[in-house]
Amino acid sequence: MSISKDNITDKVIDEYQFSGEREQVLVHGLIRHLHAYAREVGLTHSEWRAGLTFLTKAAQFTDEGRNEFSLLSDVMGLSSLVDLLASPPRATPGSVLGPFHVHDSLEQPNGVDLKGEQPGTPTVFEGVVRSADGEPLEALLDFWQNADNALYPKMDATQDYHNLRCKLRTGPDGRFRFRTLLPKPYGIPDDGPVGDLVRAAQRHCMRPAHFHVIVSADGYRPVTTEVFFAGDPYIDSDAVFGVRDALVTQVENVPDPAQALDAGMPTPFSRVRFDFQLVALSAPQA
Ligand code: BEZ
Ligand code: FE
């Protein structure tokens, strides 16, 4: 069979036969959509070469500490789409993991003071982890955020490796409590080809302030998500499309010295309340 523009897609797909059913679906779908894209936009040689040059630059920017492909997925909304596809209806929705999670955070007691004496807005972050049926869950929260200069420890040699991050276990009542700082909006790494892409599209590189949390409990589907704050200037224009209505909460200002004393906080302090909901592993997928 000679190859023509009308039969090339089927011919290529025929040539890729995997033993696994899922691989067939993934690779055949990818070929079909790549070919459909080229047809739809009438892809020219120079545009195709520019695309390959972009990917080559992304590879050159990628190393152990920086993954430009992951960032590309984030700014194209693909990471968020995958998160949303994987979020069961009654669970707290997922949101982007981002590049600043570490696997070796230290476990700290419930109520931990993560802020110490560093500058920033002292903030209590508290809530309850529950099942979709409202039962409190003994859960593990893996938590990280940026400091008052908007940087994560990875980007800032002046911060301790463990600054403003930890793992924390709830009791059987599902309650958790961190004494921390209000995080700051910040810009995603923009010195590579992804930054060029975002600027060329007349977008900005900013993310609204957020806490990152991975919540897990035995027998339940873990959720990687973020908590955002109403009124943030970037709440409607997150560079990586991570905001969902259900993840936005209020920041309460607490000026009362008695409450501050009770909470082990300075006066005034801020309070953020947020409850997480997990669905059982046995529940149907989204
Ligand atoms: C972050 O929230 O830390 C982040 C997420 C995606 C890309 C860059 C940073
Ligand atoms: Fe972040």
mmCIF file of C-alpha atoms and ligand atoms in Angstrom:
data_model
loop_
_atom_site.group_PDB
_atom_site.id
_atom_site.type_symbol
_atom_site.label_atom_id
_atom_site.label_comp_id
_atom_site.label_asym_id
_atom_site.label_seq_id
_atom_site.Cartn_x
_atom_site.Cartn_y
_atom_site.Cartn_z
ATOM 1 C CA MET A 1 0.000 0.000 0.000
ATOM 2 C CA SER A 2 1.483 3.344 -0.971
ATOM 3 C CA ILE A 3 1.437 6.074 1.624
ATOM 4 C CA SER A 4 -0.796 9.074 1.039
ATOM 5 C CA LYS A 5 -1.969 11.894 3.249
ATOM 6 C CA ASP A 6 -5.328 10.149 3.433
ATOM 7 C CA ASN A 7 -4.073 6.770 4.642
ATOM 8 C CA ILE A 8 -0.909 7.616 6.589
ATOM 9 C CA THR A 9 -2.635 7.838 9.988
ATOM 10 C CA ASP A 10 -4.143 4.349 9.726
ATOM 11 C CA LYS A 11 -0.884 2.968 8.322
ATOM 12 C CA VAL A 12 1.168 4.339 11.237
ATOM 13 C CA ILE A 13 -1.337 3.089 13.810
ATOM 14 C CA ASP A 14 -1.272 -0.383 12.214
ATOM 15 C CA GLU A 15 2.492 -0.488 12.654
ATOM 16 C CA TYR A 16 2.250 -0.002 16.427
ATOM 17 C CA GLN A 17 0.962 -3.202 17.999
ATOM 18 C CA PHE A 18 1.555 -3.526 21.740
ATOM 19 C CA SER A 19 0.884 -6.584 23.828
ATOM 20 C CA GLY A 20 -0.806 -4.405 26.469
ATOM 21 C CA GLU A 21 -4.305 -3.074 25.771
ATOM 22 C CA ARG A 22 -3.683 0.207 27.566
ATOM 23 C CA GLU A 23 -0.487 0.923 25.593
ATOM 24 C CA GLN A 24 -2.469 0.379 22.371
ATOM 25 C CA VAL A 25 -5.085 2.910 23.502
ATOM 26 C CA LEU A 26 -2.517 5.486 24.642
ATOM 27 C CA VAL A 27 -0.194 5.348 21.633
ATOM 28 C CA HIS A 28 -2.889 4.944 18.973
ATOM 29 C CA GLY A 29 -4.803 7.870 20.453
ATOM 30 C CA LEU A 30 -1.641 9.971 20.512
ATOM 31 C CA ILE A 31 -0.860 9.248 16.849
ATOM 32 C CA ARG A 32 -4.452 9.947 15.817
ATOM 33 C CA HIS A 33 -4.546 13.279 17.663
ATOM 34 C CA LEU A 34 -1.078 14.400 16.509
ATOM 35 C CA HIS A 35 -2.023 13.730 12.891
ATOM 36 C CA ALA A 36 -5.415 15.409 13.325
ATOM 37 C CA TYR A 37 -3.646 18.458 14.801
ATOM 38 C CA ALA A 38 -1.248 18.708 11.838
ATOM 39 C CA ARG A 39 -4.184 18.425 9.423
ATOM 40 C CA GLU A 40 -6.388 20.877 11.318
ATOM 41 C CA VAL A 41 -3.801 23.671 11.507
ATOM 42 C CA GLY A 42 -2.132 22.866 8.139
ATOM 43 C CA LEU A 43 1.250 22.453 9.885
ATOM 44 C CA THR A 44 4.120 23.792 7.730
ATOM 45 C CA HIS A 45 7.748 22.603 7.727
ATOM 46 C CA SER A 46 9.013 25.721 9.510
ATOM 47 C CA GLU A 47 6.308 25.500 12.178
ATOM 48 C CA TRP A 48 7.036 21.820 12.743
ATOM 49 C CA ARG A 49 10.764 22.635 13.068
ATOM 50 C CA ALA A 50 9.997 25.487 15.502
ATOM 51 C CA GLY A 51 8.029 22.995 17.621
ATOM 52 C CA LEU A 52 10.959 20.588 17.671
ATOM 53 C CA THR A 53 13.325 23.442 18.566
ATOM 54 C CA PHE A 54 11.020 24.367 21.458
ATOM 55 C CA LEU A 55 11.085 20.780 22.761
ATOM 56 C CA THR A 56 14.866 20.633 22.340
ATOM 57 C CA LYS A 57 15.228 23.800 24.451
ATOM 58 C CA ALA A 58 12.881 22.321 27.045
ATOM 59 C CA ALA A 59 15.168 19.270 27.213
ATOM 60 C CA GLN A 60 18.217 21.520 27.637
ATOM 61 C CA PHE A 61 16.533 23.275 30.593
ATOM 62 C CA THR A 62 15.624 19.985 32.237
ATOM 63 C CA ASP A 63 17.748 18.401 34.942
ATOM 64 C CA GLU A 64 17.196 16.796 38.359
ATOM 65 C CA GLY A 65 16.004 20.049 39.899
ATOM 66 C CA ARG A 66 14.026 21.496 37.009
ATOM 67 C CA ASN A 67 11.604 19.787 34.654
ATOM 68 C CA GLU A 68 10.607 22.086 31.806
ATOM 69 C CA PHE A 69 8.292 19.410 30.342
ATOM 70 C CA SER A 70 6.351 19.220 33.567
ATOM 71 C CA LEU A 71 6.100 23.018 33.573
ATOM 72 C CA LEU A 72 4.897 22.901 29.963
ATOM 73 C CA SER A 73 2.190 20.432 30.974
ATOM 74 C CA ASP A 74 1.230 22.800 33.822
ATOM 75 C CA VAL A 75 0.928 25.971 31.733
ATOM 76 C CA MET A 76 -0.988 24.147 28.982
ATOM 77 C CA GLY A 77 -3.551 23.038 31.574
ATOM 78 C CA LEU A 78 -2.757 19.360 30.954
ATOM 79 C CA SER A 79 -1.618 18.673 34.536
ATOM 80 C CA SER A 80 -4.830 20.209 35.839
ATOM 81 C CA LEU A 81 -6.979 18.272 33.376
ATOM 82 C CA VAL A 82 -5.354 15.005 34.494
ATOM 83 C CA ASP A 83 -5.927 16.031 38.138
ATOM 84 C CA LEU A 84 -9.587 16.792 37.444
ATOM 85 C CA LEU A 85 -10.117 13.548 35.514
ATOM 86 C CA ALA A 86 -8.740 11.664 38.527
ATOM 87 C CA SER A 87 -10.841 13.546 41.133
ATOM 88 C CA PRO A 88 -13.844 11.492 42.269
ATOM 89 C CA PRO A 89 -17.032 13.590 42.628
ATOM 90 C CA ARG A 90 -17.245 13.554 46.436
ATOM 91 C CA ALA A 91 -13.546 14.034 47.169
ATOM 92 C CA THR A 92 -11.644 17.289 47.607
ATOM 93 C CA PRO A 93 -10.556 18.050 44.036
ATOM 94 C CA GLY A 94 -6.928 17.506 43.094
ATOM 95 C CA SER A 95 -4.593 20.285 42.003
ATOM 96 C CA VAL A 96 -1.053 20.513 40.659
ATOM 97 C CA LEU A 97 1.819 18.968 42.598
ATOM 98 C CA GLY A 98 4.341 21.476 41.237
ATOM 99 C CA PRO A 99 8.116 21.121 41.434
ATOM 100 C CA PHE A 100 8.695 21.926 45.120
ATOM 101 C CA HIS A 101 7.465 18.807 46.876
ATOM 102 C CA VAL A 102 10.122 16.700 48.628
ATOM 103 C CA HIS A 103 9.723 13.110 49.789
ATOM 104 C CA ASP A 104 11.707 13.401 52.994
ATOM 105 C CA SER A 105 9.738 15.994 54.985
ATOM 106 C CA LEU A 106 9.933 15.391 58.718
ATOM 107 C CA GLU A 107 6.924 14.269 60.739
ATOM 108 C CA GLN A 108 5.867 16.901 63.286
ATOM 109 C CA PRO A 109 3.247 16.870 66.050
ATOM 110 C CA ASN A 110 -0.244 18.206 65.413
ATOM 111 C CA GLY A 111 -0.229 21.951 66.221
ATOM 112 C CA VAL A 112 3.428 22.330 65.167
ATOM 113 C CA ASP A 113 4.881 25.834 64.959
ATOM 114 C CA LEU A 114 6.502 25.911 61.507
ATOM 115 C CA LYS A 115 6.922 29.684 61.316
ATOM 116 C CA GLY A 116 9.312 30.281 64.212
ATOM 117 C CA GLU A 117 10.523 33.876 64.223
ATOM 118 C CA GLN A 118 10.716 34.423 60.455
ATOM 119 C CA PRO A 119 8.925 37.401 58.862
ATOM 120 C CA GLY A 120 5.404 37.005 57.518
ATOM 121 C CA THR A 121 1.762 36.920 58.565
ATOM 122 C CA PRO A 122 1.376 34.388 61.407
ATOM 123 C CA THR A 123 -1.413 32.030 60.385
ATOM 124 C CA VAL A 124 -3.213 29.053 61.848
ATOM 125 C CA PHE A 125 -4.175 26.523 59.172
ATOM 126 C CA GLU A 126 -6.655 24.066 60.635
ATOM 127 C CA GLY A 127 -9.465 21.740 59.697
ATOM 128 C CA VAL A 128 -10.730 18.195 59.645
ATOM 129 C CA VAL A 129 -10.125 15.264 57.285
ATOM 130 C CA ARG A 130 -13.300 13.269 56.669
ATOM 131 C CA SER A 131 -14.602 10.491 54.488
ATOM 132 C CA ALA A 132 -17.221 11.307 51.878
ATOM 133 C CA ASP A 133 -19.785 10.060 54.424
ATOM 134 C CA GLY A 134 -18.630 12.626 56.964
ATOM 135 C CA GLU A 135 -16.686 10.263 59.237
ATOM 136 C CA PRO A 136 -13.475 11.811 60.651
ATOM 137 C CA LEU A 137 -10.362 10.017 59.392
ATOM 138 C CA GLU A 138 -6.960 9.380 60.891
ATOM 139 C CA ALA A 139 -4.956 10.903 58.076
ATOM 140 C CA LEU A 140 -1.452 11.967 57.124
ATOM 141 C CA LEU A 141 -0.963 15.475 55.703
ATOM 142 C CA ASP A 142 2.195 16.178 53.725
ATOM 143 C CA PHE A 143 2.349 19.991 53.725
ATOM 144 C CA TRP A 144 4.555 22.614 52.019
ATOM 145 C CA GLN A 145 4.348 26.311 51.155
ATOM 146 C CA ASN A 146 6.527 29.286 50.241
ATOM 147 C CA ALA A 147 8.031 31.807 52.668
ATOM 148 C CA ASP A 148 7.279 35.501 53.027
ATOM 149 C CA ASN A 149 9.770 36.323 50.222
ATOM 150 C CA ALA A 150 7.562 34.121 47.982
ATOM 151 C CA LEU A 151 10.340 31.526 47.577
ATOM 152 C CA TYR A 152 10.489 27.817 48.406
ATOM 153 C CA PRO A 153 13.652 26.473 50.066
ATOM 154 C CA LYS A 154 14.796 24.959 46.742
ATOM 155 C CA MET A 155 14.947 28.475 45.229
ATOM 156 C CA ASP A 156 16.439 30.222 48.260
ATOM 157 C CA ALA A 157 19.745 29.215 49.860
ATOM 158 C CA THR A 158 18.939 31.315 52.960
ATOM 159 C CA GLN A 159 16.087 28.964 53.945
ATOM 160 C CA ASP A 160 16.516 25.718 55.805
ATOM 161 C CA TYR A 161 15.694 22.673 53.637
ATOM 162 C CA HIS A 162 12.702 21.874 55.882
ATOM 163 C CA ASN A 163 11.413 25.436 56.215
ATOM 164 C CA LEU A 164 7.596 25.604 56.217
ATOM 165 C CA ARG A 165 7.021 21.990 55.372
ATOM 166 C CA CYS A 166 6.329 18.804 57.301
ATOM 167 C CA LYS A 167 4.211 15.693 57.585
ATOM 168 C CA LEU A 168 1.533 15.744 60.280
ATOM 169 C CA ARG A 169 -0.880 13.050 61.489
ATOM 170 C CA THR A 170 -4.426 13.798 62.594
ATOM 171 C CA GLY A 171 -5.884 11.977 65.567
ATOM 172 C CA PRO A 172 -9.018 9.815 65.248
ATOM 173 C CA ASP A 173 -11.045 13.062 65.266
ATOM 174 C CA GLY A 174 -9.501 13.941 61.867
ATOM 175 C CA ARG A 175 -8.350 17.349 63.157
ATOM 176 C CA PHE A 176 -5.130 19.013 62.002
ATOM 177 C CA ARG A 177 -3.508 22.296 62.929
ATOM 178 C CA PHE A 178 -0.394 24.045 61.625
ATOM 179 C CA ARG A 179 1.009 27.302 63.004
ATOM 180 C CA THR A 180 2.569 28.787 59.933
ATOM 181 C CA LEU A 181 2.625 31.892 57.702
ATOM 182 C CA LEU A 182 0.293 33.118 55.029
ATOM 183 C CA PRO A 183 1.944 32.048 51.753
ATOM 184 C CA LYS A 184 2.602 34.589 48.986
ATOM 185 C CA PRO A 185 1.689 34.718 45.283
ATOM 186 C CA TYR A 186 4.763 33.952 43.194
ATOM 187 C CA GLY A 187 5.977 33.445 39.651
ATOM 188 C CA ILE A 188 6.644 30.022 38.147
ATOM 189 C CA PRO A 189 10.216 29.574 36.814
ATOM 190 C CA ASP A 190 10.119 31.675 33.629
ATOM 191 C CA ASP A 191 13.719 31.791 32.359
ATOM 192 C CA GLY A 192 13.222 28.871 29.931
ATOM 193 C CA PRO A 193 11.168 28.233 26.787
ATOM 194 C CA VAL A 194 7.961 27.833 28.836
ATOM 195 C CA GLY A 195 8.373 31.382 30.187
ATOM 196 C CA ASP A 196 8.865 32.592 26.587
ATOM 197 C CA LEU A 197 5.686 30.778 25.547
ATOM 198 C CA VAL A 198 3.629 32.273 28.386
ATOM 199 C CA ARG A 199 4.857 35.811 27.632
ATOM 200 C CA ALA A 200 4.325 35.396 23.875
ATOM 201 C CA ALA A 201 0.713 34.472 24.661
ATOM 202 C CA GLN A 202 0.416 37.723 26.665
ATOM 203 C CA ARG A 203 -0.161 35.790 29.889
ATOM 204 C CA HIS A 204 1.633 36.379 33.180
ATOM 205 C CA CYS A 205 3.642 33.726 35.074
ATOM 206 C CA MET A 206 2.068 34.320 38.509
ATOM 207 C CA ARG A 207 0.312 31.842 40.775
ATOM 208 C CA PRO A 208 -2.090 32.875 43.550
ATOM 209 C CA ALA A 209 -0.819 32.150 47.075
ATOM 210 C CA HIS A 210 -1.525 28.594 48.225
ATOM 211 C CA PHE A 211 -0.802 25.835 50.695
ATOM 212 C CA HIS A 212 0.182 22.498 49.130
ATOM 213 C CA VAL A 213 -1.131 19.343 50.814
ATOM 214 C CA ILE A 214 -1.099 15.645 50.011
ATOM 215 C CA VAL A 215 -3.746 14.020 52.207
ATOM 216 C CA SER A 216 -3.784 10.262 52.676
ATOM 217 C CA ALA A 217 -5.538 7.772 54.945
ATOM 218 C CA ASP A 218 -5.561 3.965 55.017
ATOM 219 C CA GLY A 219 -8.201 2.564 52.697
ATOM 220 C CA TYR A 220 -8.811 5.947 50.986
ATOM 221 C CA ARG A 221 -7.675 7.480 47.730
ATOM 222 C CA PRO A 222 -4.947 10.075 48.467
ATOM 223 C CA VAL A 223 -5.482 13.622 47.208
ATOM 224 C CA THR A 224 -2.712 15.958 46.039
ATOM 225 C CA THR A 225 -4.175 19.421 46.224
ATOM 226 C CA GLU A 226 -3.810 23.094 47.143
ATOM 227 C CA VAL A 227 -5.726 25.569 49.287
ATOM 228 C CA PHE A 228 -6.171 29.117 47.921
ATOM 229 C CA PHE A 229 -7.405 32.363 49.475
ATOM 230 C CA ALA A 230 -10.408 34.455 48.398
ATOM 231 C CA GLY A 231 -9.402 37.930 47.223
ATOM 232 C CA ASP A 232 -5.948 36.914 45.951
ATOM 233 C CA PRO A 233 -5.078 39.115 42.931
ATOM 234 C CA TYR A 234 -4.268 36.022 40.815
ATOM 235 C CA ILE A 235 -7.158 33.811 41.904
ATOM 236 C CA ASP A 236 -8.767 33.980 38.429
ATOM 237 C CA SER A 237 -5.593 33.843 36.373
ATOM 238 C CA ASP A 238 -3.341 31.136 37.876
ATOM 239 C CA ALA A 239 -0.522 30.511 35.368
ATOM 240 C CA VAL A 240 -1.022 26.742 35.816
ATOM 241 C CA PHE A 241 -4.849 26.580 36.131
ATOM 242 C CA GLY A 242 -4.768 25.022 39.606
ATOM 243 C CA VAL A 243 -7.635 26.935 41.235
ATOM 244 C CA ARG A 244 -11.005 25.185 41.746
ATOM 245 C CA ASP A 245 -13.921 26.891 43.547
ATOM 246 C CA ALA A 246 -13.959 24.148 46.179
ATOM 247 C CA LEU A 247 -10.309 24.892 47.049
ATOM 248 C CA VAL A 248 -10.760 28.612 47.764
ATOM 249 C CA THR A 249 -11.264 29.643 51.374
ATOM 250 C CA GLN A 250 -11.374 32.840 53.433
ATOM 251 C CA VAL A 251 -8.534 34.248 55.497
ATOM 252 C CA GLU A 252 -9.892 35.422 58.827
ATOM 253 C CA ASN A 253 -8.014 38.179 60.676
ATOM 254 C CA VAL A 254 -8.019 37.548 64.440
ATOM 255 C CA PRO A 255 -7.132 40.711 66.414
ATOM 256 C CA ASP A 256 -8.253 39.389 69.819
ATOM 257 C CA PRO A 257 -5.301 38.855 72.234
ATOM 258 C CA ALA A 258 -7.259 36.258 74.233
ATOM 259 C CA GLN A 259 -7.789 34.121 71.144
ATOM 260 C CA ALA A 260 -4.147 34.601 70.188
ATOM 261 C CA LEU A 261 -3.031 33.414 73.625
ATOM 262 C CA ASP A 262 -5.353 30.440 73.383
ATOM 263 C CA ALA A 263 -3.995 29.561 69.915
ATOM 264 C CA GLY A 264 -0.339 30.055 70.913
ATOM 265 C CA MET A 265 -0.090 32.837 68.318
ATOM 266 C CA PRO A 266 1.006 36.477 68.326
ATOM 267 C CA THR A 267 -1.616 39.244 68.046
ATOM 268 C CA PRO A 268 -2.993 39.738 65.453
ATOM 269 C CA PHE A 269 -2.885 36.487 63.510
ATOM 270 C CA SER A 270 -4.736 35.008 60.543
ATOM 271 C CA ARG A 271 -6.826 31.860 60.541
ATOM 272 C CA VAL A 272 -7.513 29.622 57.557
ATOM 273 C CA ARG A 273 -10.010 26.799 57.954
ATOM 274 C CA PHE A 274 -10.298 24.043 55.404
ATOM 275 C CA ASP A 275 -11.724 20.533 55.581
ATOM 276 C CA PHE A 276 -10.547 17.726 53.298
ATOM 277 C CA GLN A 277 -12.706 14.897 52.054
ATOM 278 C CA LEU A 278 -11.418 11.527 50.838
ATOM 279 C CA VAL A 279 -13.278 8.722 49.107
ATOM 280 C CA ALA A 280 -12.723 5.045 49.815
ATOM 281 C CA LEU A 281 -10.392 3.132 47.490
ATOM 282 C CA SER A 282 -13.341 0.925 46.659
ATOM 283 C CA ALA A 283 -15.466 3.874 45.421
ATOM 284 C CA PRO A 284 -15.952 4.116 41.627
ATOM 285 C CA GLN A 285 -13.405 6.249 39.700
ATOM 286 C CA ALA A 286 -14.504 9.741 38.521
HETATM 287 C C1 BEZ B 1 3.946 25.446 42.623
HETATM 288 O O1 BEZ B 1 2.862 25.692 43.056
HETATM 289 O O2 BEZ B 1 4.808 25.315 43.445
HETATM 290 C C2 BEZ B 1 4.161 25.304 41.147
HETATM 291 C C3 BEZ B 1 3.244 24.592 40.421
HETATM 292 C C4 BEZ B 1 3.428 24.433 39.054
HETATM 293 C C5 BEZ B 1 4.517 25.006 38.429
HETATM 294 C C6 BEZ B 1 5.428 25.736 39.166
HETATM 295 C C7 BEZ B 1 5.251 25.906 40.541
HETATM 296 FE FE FE B 2 3.422 26.154 45.045
#
